Short mmCIF file of C-alpha atoms in Angstrom, two decimals:
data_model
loop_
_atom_site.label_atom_id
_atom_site.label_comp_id
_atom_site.label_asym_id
_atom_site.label_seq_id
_atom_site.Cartn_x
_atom_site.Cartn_y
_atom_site.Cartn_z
CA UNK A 1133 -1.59 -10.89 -4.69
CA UNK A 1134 1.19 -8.47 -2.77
CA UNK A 1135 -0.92 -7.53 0.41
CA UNK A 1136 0.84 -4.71 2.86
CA UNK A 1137 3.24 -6.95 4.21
CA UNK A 1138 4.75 -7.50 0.90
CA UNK A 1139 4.24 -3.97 -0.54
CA UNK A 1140 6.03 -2.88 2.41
CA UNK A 1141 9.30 -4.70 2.33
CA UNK A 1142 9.59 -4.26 -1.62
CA UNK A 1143 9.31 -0.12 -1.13
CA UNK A 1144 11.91 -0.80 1.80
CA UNK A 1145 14.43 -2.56 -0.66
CA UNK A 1146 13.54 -0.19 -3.00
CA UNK A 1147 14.73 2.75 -1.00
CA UNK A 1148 18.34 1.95 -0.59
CA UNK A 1149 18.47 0.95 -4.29
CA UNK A 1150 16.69 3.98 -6.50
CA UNK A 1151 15.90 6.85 -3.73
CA UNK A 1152 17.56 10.07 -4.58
CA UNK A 1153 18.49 8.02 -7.82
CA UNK A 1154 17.64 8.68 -11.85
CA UNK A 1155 15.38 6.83 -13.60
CA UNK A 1156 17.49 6.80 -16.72
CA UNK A 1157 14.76 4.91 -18.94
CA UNK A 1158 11.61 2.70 -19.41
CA UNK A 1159 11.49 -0.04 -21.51
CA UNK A 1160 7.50 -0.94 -22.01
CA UNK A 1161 7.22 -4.59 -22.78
CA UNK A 1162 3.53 -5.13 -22.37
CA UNK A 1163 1.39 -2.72 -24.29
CA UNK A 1164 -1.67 -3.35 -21.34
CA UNK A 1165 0.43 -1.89 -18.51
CA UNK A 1166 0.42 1.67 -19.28
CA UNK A 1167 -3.26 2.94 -18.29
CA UNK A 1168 -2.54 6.76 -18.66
CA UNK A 1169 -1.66 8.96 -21.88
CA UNK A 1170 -0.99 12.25 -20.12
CA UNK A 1171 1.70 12.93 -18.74
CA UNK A 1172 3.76 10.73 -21.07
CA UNK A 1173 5.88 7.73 -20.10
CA UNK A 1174 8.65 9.67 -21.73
CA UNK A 1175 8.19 12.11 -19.37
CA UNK A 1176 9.58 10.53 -16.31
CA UNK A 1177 13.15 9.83 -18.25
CA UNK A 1178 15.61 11.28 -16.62
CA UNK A 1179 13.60 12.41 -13.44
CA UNK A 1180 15.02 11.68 -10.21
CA UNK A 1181 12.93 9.38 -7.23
CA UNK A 1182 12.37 11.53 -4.48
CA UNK A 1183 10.18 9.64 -2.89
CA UNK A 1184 8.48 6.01 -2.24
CA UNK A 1185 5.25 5.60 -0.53
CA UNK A 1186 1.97 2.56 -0.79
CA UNK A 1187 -1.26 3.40 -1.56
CA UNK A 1188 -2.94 0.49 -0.61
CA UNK A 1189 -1.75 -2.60 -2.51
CA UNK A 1190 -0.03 0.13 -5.13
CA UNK A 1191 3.64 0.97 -5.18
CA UNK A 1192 3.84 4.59 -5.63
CA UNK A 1193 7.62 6.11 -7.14
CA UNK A 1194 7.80 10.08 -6.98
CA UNK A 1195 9.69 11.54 -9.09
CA UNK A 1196 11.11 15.25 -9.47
CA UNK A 1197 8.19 17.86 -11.43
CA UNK A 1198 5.87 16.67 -9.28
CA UNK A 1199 5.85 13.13 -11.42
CA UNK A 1200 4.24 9.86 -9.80
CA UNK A 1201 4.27 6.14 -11.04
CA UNK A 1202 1.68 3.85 -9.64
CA UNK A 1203 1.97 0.33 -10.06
CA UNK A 1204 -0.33 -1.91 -8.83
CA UNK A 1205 0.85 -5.83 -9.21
CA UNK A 1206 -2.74 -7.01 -8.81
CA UNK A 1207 -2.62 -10.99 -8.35
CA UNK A 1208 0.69 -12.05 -10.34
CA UNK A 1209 2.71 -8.81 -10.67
CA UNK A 1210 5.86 -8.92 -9.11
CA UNK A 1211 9.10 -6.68 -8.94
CA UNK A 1212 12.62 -8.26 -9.25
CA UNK A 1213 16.00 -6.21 -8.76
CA UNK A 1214 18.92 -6.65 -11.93
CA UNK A 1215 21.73 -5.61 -13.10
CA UNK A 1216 21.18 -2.60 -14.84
CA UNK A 1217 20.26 -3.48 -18.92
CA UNK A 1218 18.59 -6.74 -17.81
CA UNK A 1219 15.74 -7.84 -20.30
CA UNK A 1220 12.36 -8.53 -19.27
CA UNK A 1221 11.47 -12.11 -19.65
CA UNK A 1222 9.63 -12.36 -22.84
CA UNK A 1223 6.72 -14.32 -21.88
CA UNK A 1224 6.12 -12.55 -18.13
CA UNK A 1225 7.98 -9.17 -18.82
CA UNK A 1226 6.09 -5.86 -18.60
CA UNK A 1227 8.20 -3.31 -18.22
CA UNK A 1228 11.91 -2.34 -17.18
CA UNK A 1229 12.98 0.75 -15.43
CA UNK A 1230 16.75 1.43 -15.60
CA UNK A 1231 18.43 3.67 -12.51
CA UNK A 1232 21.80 4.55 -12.90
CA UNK A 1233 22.87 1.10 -10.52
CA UNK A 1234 20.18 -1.34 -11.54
CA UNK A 1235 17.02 -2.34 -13.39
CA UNK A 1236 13.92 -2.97 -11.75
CA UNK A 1237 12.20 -5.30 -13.92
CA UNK A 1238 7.70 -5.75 -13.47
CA UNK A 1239 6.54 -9.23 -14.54
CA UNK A 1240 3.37 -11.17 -14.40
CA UNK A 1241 2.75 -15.00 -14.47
CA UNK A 1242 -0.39 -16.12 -16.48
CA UNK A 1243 -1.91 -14.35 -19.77
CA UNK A 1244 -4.59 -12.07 -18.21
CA UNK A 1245 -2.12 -9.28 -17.64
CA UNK A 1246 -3.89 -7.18 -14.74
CA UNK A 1247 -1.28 -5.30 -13.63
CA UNK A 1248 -1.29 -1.66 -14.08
CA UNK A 1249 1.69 1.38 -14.29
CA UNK A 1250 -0.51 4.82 -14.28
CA UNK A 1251 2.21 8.23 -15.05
CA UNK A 1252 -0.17 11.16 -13.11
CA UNK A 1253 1.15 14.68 -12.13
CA UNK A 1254 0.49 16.28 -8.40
CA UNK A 1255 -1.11 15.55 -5.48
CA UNK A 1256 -4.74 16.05 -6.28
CA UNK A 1257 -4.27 13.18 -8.83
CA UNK A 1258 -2.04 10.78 -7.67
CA UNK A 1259 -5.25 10.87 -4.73
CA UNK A 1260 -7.95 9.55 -7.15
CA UNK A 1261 -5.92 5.93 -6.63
CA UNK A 1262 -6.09 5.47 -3.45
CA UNK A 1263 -9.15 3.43 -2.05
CA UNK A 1264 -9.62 5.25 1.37
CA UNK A 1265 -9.26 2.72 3.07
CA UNK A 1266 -8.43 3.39 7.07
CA UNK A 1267 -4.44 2.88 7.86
CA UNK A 1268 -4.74 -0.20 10.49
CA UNK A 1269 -1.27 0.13 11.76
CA UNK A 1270 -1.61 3.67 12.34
CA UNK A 1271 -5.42 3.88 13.63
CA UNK A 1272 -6.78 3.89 17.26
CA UNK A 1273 -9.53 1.43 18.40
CA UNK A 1274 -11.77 4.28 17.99
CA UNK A 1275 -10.98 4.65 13.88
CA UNK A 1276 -10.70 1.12 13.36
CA UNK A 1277 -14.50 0.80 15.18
CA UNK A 1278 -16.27 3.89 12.72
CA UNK A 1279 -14.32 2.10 9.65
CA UNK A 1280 -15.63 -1.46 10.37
CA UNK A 1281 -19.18 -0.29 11.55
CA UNK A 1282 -19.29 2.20 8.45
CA UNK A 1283 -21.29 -0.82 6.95
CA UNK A 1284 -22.50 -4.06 7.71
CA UNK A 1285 -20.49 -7.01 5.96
CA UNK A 1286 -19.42 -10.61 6.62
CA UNK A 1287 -15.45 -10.01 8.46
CA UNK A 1288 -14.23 -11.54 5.48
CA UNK A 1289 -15.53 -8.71 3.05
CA UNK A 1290 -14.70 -6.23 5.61
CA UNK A 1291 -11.09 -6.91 6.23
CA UNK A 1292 -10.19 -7.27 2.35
CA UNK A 1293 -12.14 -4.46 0.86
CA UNK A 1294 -9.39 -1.42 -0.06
CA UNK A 1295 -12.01 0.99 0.69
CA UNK A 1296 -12.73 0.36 4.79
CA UNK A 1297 -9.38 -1.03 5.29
CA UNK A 1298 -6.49 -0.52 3.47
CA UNK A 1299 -3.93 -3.07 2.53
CA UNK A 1300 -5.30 -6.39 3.52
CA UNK A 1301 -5.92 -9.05 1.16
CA UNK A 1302 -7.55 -12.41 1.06
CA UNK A 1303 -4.12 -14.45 2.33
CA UNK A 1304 -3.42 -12.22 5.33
CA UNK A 1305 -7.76 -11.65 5.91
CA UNK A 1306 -7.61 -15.26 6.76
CA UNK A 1307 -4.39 -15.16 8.93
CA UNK A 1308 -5.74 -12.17 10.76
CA UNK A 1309 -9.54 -13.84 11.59
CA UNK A 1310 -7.65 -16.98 12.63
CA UNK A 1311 -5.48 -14.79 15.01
CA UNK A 1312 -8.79 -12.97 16.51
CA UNK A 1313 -10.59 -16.32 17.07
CA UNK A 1314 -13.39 -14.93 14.83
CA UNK A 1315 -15.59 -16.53 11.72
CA UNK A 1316 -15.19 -14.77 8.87
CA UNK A 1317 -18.77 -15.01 7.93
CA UNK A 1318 -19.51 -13.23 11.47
CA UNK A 1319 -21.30 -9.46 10.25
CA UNK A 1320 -19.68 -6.84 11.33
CA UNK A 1321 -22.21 -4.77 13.19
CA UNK A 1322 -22.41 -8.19 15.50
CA UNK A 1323 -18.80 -7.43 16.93
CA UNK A 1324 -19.06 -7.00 20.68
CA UNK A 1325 -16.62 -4.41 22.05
CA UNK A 1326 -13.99 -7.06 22.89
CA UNK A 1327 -14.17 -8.57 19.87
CA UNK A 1328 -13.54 -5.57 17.83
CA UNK A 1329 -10.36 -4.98 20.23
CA UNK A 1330 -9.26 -8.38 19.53
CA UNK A 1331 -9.49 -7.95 15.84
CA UNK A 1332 -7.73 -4.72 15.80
CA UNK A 1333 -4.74 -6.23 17.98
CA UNK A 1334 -5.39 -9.29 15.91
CA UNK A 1335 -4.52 -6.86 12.63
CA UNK A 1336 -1.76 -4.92 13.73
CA UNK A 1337 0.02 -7.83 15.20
CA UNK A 1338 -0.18 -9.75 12.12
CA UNK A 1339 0.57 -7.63 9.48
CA UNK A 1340 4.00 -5.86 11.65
CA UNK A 1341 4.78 -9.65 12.29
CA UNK A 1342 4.97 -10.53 8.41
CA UNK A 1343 6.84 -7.29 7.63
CA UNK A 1344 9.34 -8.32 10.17
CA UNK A 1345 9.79 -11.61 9.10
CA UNK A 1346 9.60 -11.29 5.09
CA UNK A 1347 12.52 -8.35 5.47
CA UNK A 1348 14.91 -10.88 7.63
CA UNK A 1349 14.15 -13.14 5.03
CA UNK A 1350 15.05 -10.75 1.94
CA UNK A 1351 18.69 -9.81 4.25
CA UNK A 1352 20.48 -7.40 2.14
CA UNK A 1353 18.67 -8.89 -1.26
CA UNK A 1354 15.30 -8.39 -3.12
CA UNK A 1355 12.18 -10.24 -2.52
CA UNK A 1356 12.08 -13.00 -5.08
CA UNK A 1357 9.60 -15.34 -3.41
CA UNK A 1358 6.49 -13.32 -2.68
CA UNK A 1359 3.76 -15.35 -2.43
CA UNK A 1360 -0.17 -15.02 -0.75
CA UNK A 1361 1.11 -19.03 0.31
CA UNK A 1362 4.04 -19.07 3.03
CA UNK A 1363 5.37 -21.42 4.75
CA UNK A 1364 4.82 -20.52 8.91
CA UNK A 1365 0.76 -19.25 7.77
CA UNK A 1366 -1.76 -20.54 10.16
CA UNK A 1367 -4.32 -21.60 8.41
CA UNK A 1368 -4.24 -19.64 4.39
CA UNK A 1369 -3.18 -22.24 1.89
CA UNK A 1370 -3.08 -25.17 4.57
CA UNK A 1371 -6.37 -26.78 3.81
CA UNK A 1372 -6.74 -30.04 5.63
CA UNK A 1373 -3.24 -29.31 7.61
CA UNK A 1374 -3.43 -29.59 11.45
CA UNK A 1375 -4.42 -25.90 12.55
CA UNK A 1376 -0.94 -24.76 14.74
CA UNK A 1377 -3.23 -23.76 17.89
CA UNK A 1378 -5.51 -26.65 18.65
CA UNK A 1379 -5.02 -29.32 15.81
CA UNK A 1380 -7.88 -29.23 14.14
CA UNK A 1381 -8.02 -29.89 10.13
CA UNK A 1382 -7.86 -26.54 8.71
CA UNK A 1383 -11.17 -26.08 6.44
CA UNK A 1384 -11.50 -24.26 3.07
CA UNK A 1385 -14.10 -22.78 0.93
CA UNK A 1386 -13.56 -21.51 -2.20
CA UNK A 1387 -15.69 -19.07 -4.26
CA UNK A 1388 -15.36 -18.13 -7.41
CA UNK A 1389 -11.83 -16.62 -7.30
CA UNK A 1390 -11.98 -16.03 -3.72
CA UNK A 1391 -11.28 -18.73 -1.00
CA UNK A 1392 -11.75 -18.43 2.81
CA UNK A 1393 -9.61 -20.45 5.23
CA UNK A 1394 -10.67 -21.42 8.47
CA UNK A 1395 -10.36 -23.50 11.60
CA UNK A 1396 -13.35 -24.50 13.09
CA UNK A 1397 -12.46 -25.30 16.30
CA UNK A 1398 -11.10 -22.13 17.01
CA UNK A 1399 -13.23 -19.77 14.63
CA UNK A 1400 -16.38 -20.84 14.66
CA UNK A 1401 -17.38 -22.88 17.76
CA UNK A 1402 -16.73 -26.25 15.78
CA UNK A 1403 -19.64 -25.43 13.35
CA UNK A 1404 -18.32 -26.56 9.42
CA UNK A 1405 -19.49 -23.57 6.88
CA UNK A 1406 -21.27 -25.18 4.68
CA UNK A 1407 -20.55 -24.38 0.58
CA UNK A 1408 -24.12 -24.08 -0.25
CA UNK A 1409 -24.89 -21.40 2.61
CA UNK A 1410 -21.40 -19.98 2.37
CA UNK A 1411 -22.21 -18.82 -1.32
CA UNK A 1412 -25.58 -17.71 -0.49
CA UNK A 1413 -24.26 -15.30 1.58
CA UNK A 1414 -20.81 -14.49 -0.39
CA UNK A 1415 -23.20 -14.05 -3.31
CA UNK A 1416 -24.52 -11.38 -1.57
CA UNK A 1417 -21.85 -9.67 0.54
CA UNK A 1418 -18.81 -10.20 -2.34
CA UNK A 1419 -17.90 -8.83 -5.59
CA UNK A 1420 -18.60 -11.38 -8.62
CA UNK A 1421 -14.70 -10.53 -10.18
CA UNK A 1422 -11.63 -9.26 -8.85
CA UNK A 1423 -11.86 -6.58 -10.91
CA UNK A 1424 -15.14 -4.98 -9.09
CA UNK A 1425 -13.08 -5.94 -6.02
CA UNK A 1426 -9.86 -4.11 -6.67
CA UNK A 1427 -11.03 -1.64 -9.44
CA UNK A 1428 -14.08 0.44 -7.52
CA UNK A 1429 -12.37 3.57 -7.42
CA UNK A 1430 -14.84 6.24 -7.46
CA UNK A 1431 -17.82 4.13 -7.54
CA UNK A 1432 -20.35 4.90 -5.27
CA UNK A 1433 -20.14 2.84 -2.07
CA UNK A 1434 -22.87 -0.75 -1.99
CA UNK A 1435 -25.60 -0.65 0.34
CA UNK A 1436 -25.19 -1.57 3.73
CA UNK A 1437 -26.39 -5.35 2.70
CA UNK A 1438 -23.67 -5.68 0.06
#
């Protein structure tokens, strides 16, 4: 799934390409994108992009009249930049969106089609998708503290759920815990002081470091290769690899849909999670699909146990 690194560098290759440009037509491919009936897709024809901005993991274009397309890629979306007419690929096309200099074609690998394109008008709406989640790279040690402490939860829920902290996904969750020298089963409200400081650095530095290096890597070109799996991770996707720090086999667990990667020697003290205890408490402390995890918008809020 496109986490904030990734988000990030697409809207800033989007900018030079279709800001202050028209949106001359969209070409639905995918009858399961479109989420919203009013205002109409025809609507935005001919409107001009005044705007980019993320909300969350969502890729938010604004048009003139007060106009606003959210896309969210979910796990497979993904935007490519073509000359303008190109045709959606027929199998993973959803949609193309022709600017007077290009197309900007959405696809999605696999046949569960999650992605979503939502058309909404003003302010007050275009709020109802974002998650609330607290702005790391923005936030003082103070904010960070009242998000994380909000409610108790393994580090692992914490970091990835949109609604305490905005952004962060289950690749770079695992990238930042391994940076803070912290378990990801380790509850929240059992941070000491320090080690709420180190996860905050821990964030920040991460995620700026990954925006840096995926926009050297797209140049003066689009992101083709986004992926939750890249080379130069430390320990996400690198299961029984030497950990970079110390060496160590990096471990893995993998629930359900979600998997946790890990060094024990530098997370957790040497100590191996264990599947069968793991789950016990994931059962508890994680949503049963991804869509409970990324489609809670203005659900009430879990108790404090998960």
């Amino acid at each position: 799934m496109p986490e904030l690194p990734d988000v990030v560098v697409y809207i800033q290759c989007l900018e030079p390409r279709i800001l202050h440009r028209r949106l001359e037509r969209i070409r639905l491919t995918s009858p399961f994108l479109l989420r919203t009936v009013t205002p109409s897709l025809r609507e935005a024809e001919g409107k001009s992009v005044i705007e980019l901005r993320r909300l969350g993991k969502r890729i938010v274009i604004g048009l003139d009249g007060d106009l606003f397309l959210v896309m969210h890629l979910m796990i497979a979306g993904r935007l490519r930049w073509r000359d303008l007419g190109a045709t959606p690929p027929k199998r993973r096309g959803l949609a193309a969106f022709d600017f007077e200099i290009g197309t900007l074609l959405l696809t999605e690998a696999g046949t569960q089609k999650r992605s979503s394109l939502h058309v909404v008008r003003g302010e007050r709406e275009l709020a109802k998708h974002d998650p609330g989640g607290l702005e790391v790279l923005d936030s003082s040690i103070e904010d960070f503290r009242g998000a994380i402490l909000r409610e108790n939860h393994t580090l692992k829920r914490a970091l990835t759920d949109p609604r305490i902290l905005s952004g962060i996904g289950n690749a770079y969750s695992d990238e930042i815990l391994h940076a803070a020298r912290l378990s990801p089963v380790k509850l929240t409200s059992a941070l000491s002081p320090e080690e709420t400081a180190r996860l905050h650095d821990a964030i920040r530095e991460t995620l700026t470091s990954w925006i840096r290096r995926s926009r050297r890597e797209a140049g003066e070109g689009f992101p083709e290769q986004v992926t939750a799996f890249r080379e130069g991770m430390a320990v996400h996707g690198r299961f029984g690899q030497p950990c970079p720090t110390c060496g160590a086999p990096v471990q893995r667990i993998v629930y359900a849909s979600n998997e946790v990667n890990y060094c024990a020697r530098c997370q957790t003290d040497g100590r191996l999670l264990a599947d069968r205890a793991l789950s016990r408490l994931l059962r508890k402390d994680w949503p049963k699909t991804l869509d409970q995890w990324e489609g809670r918008l203005g659900s009430a809020p879990p108790p404090a146990n998960g």
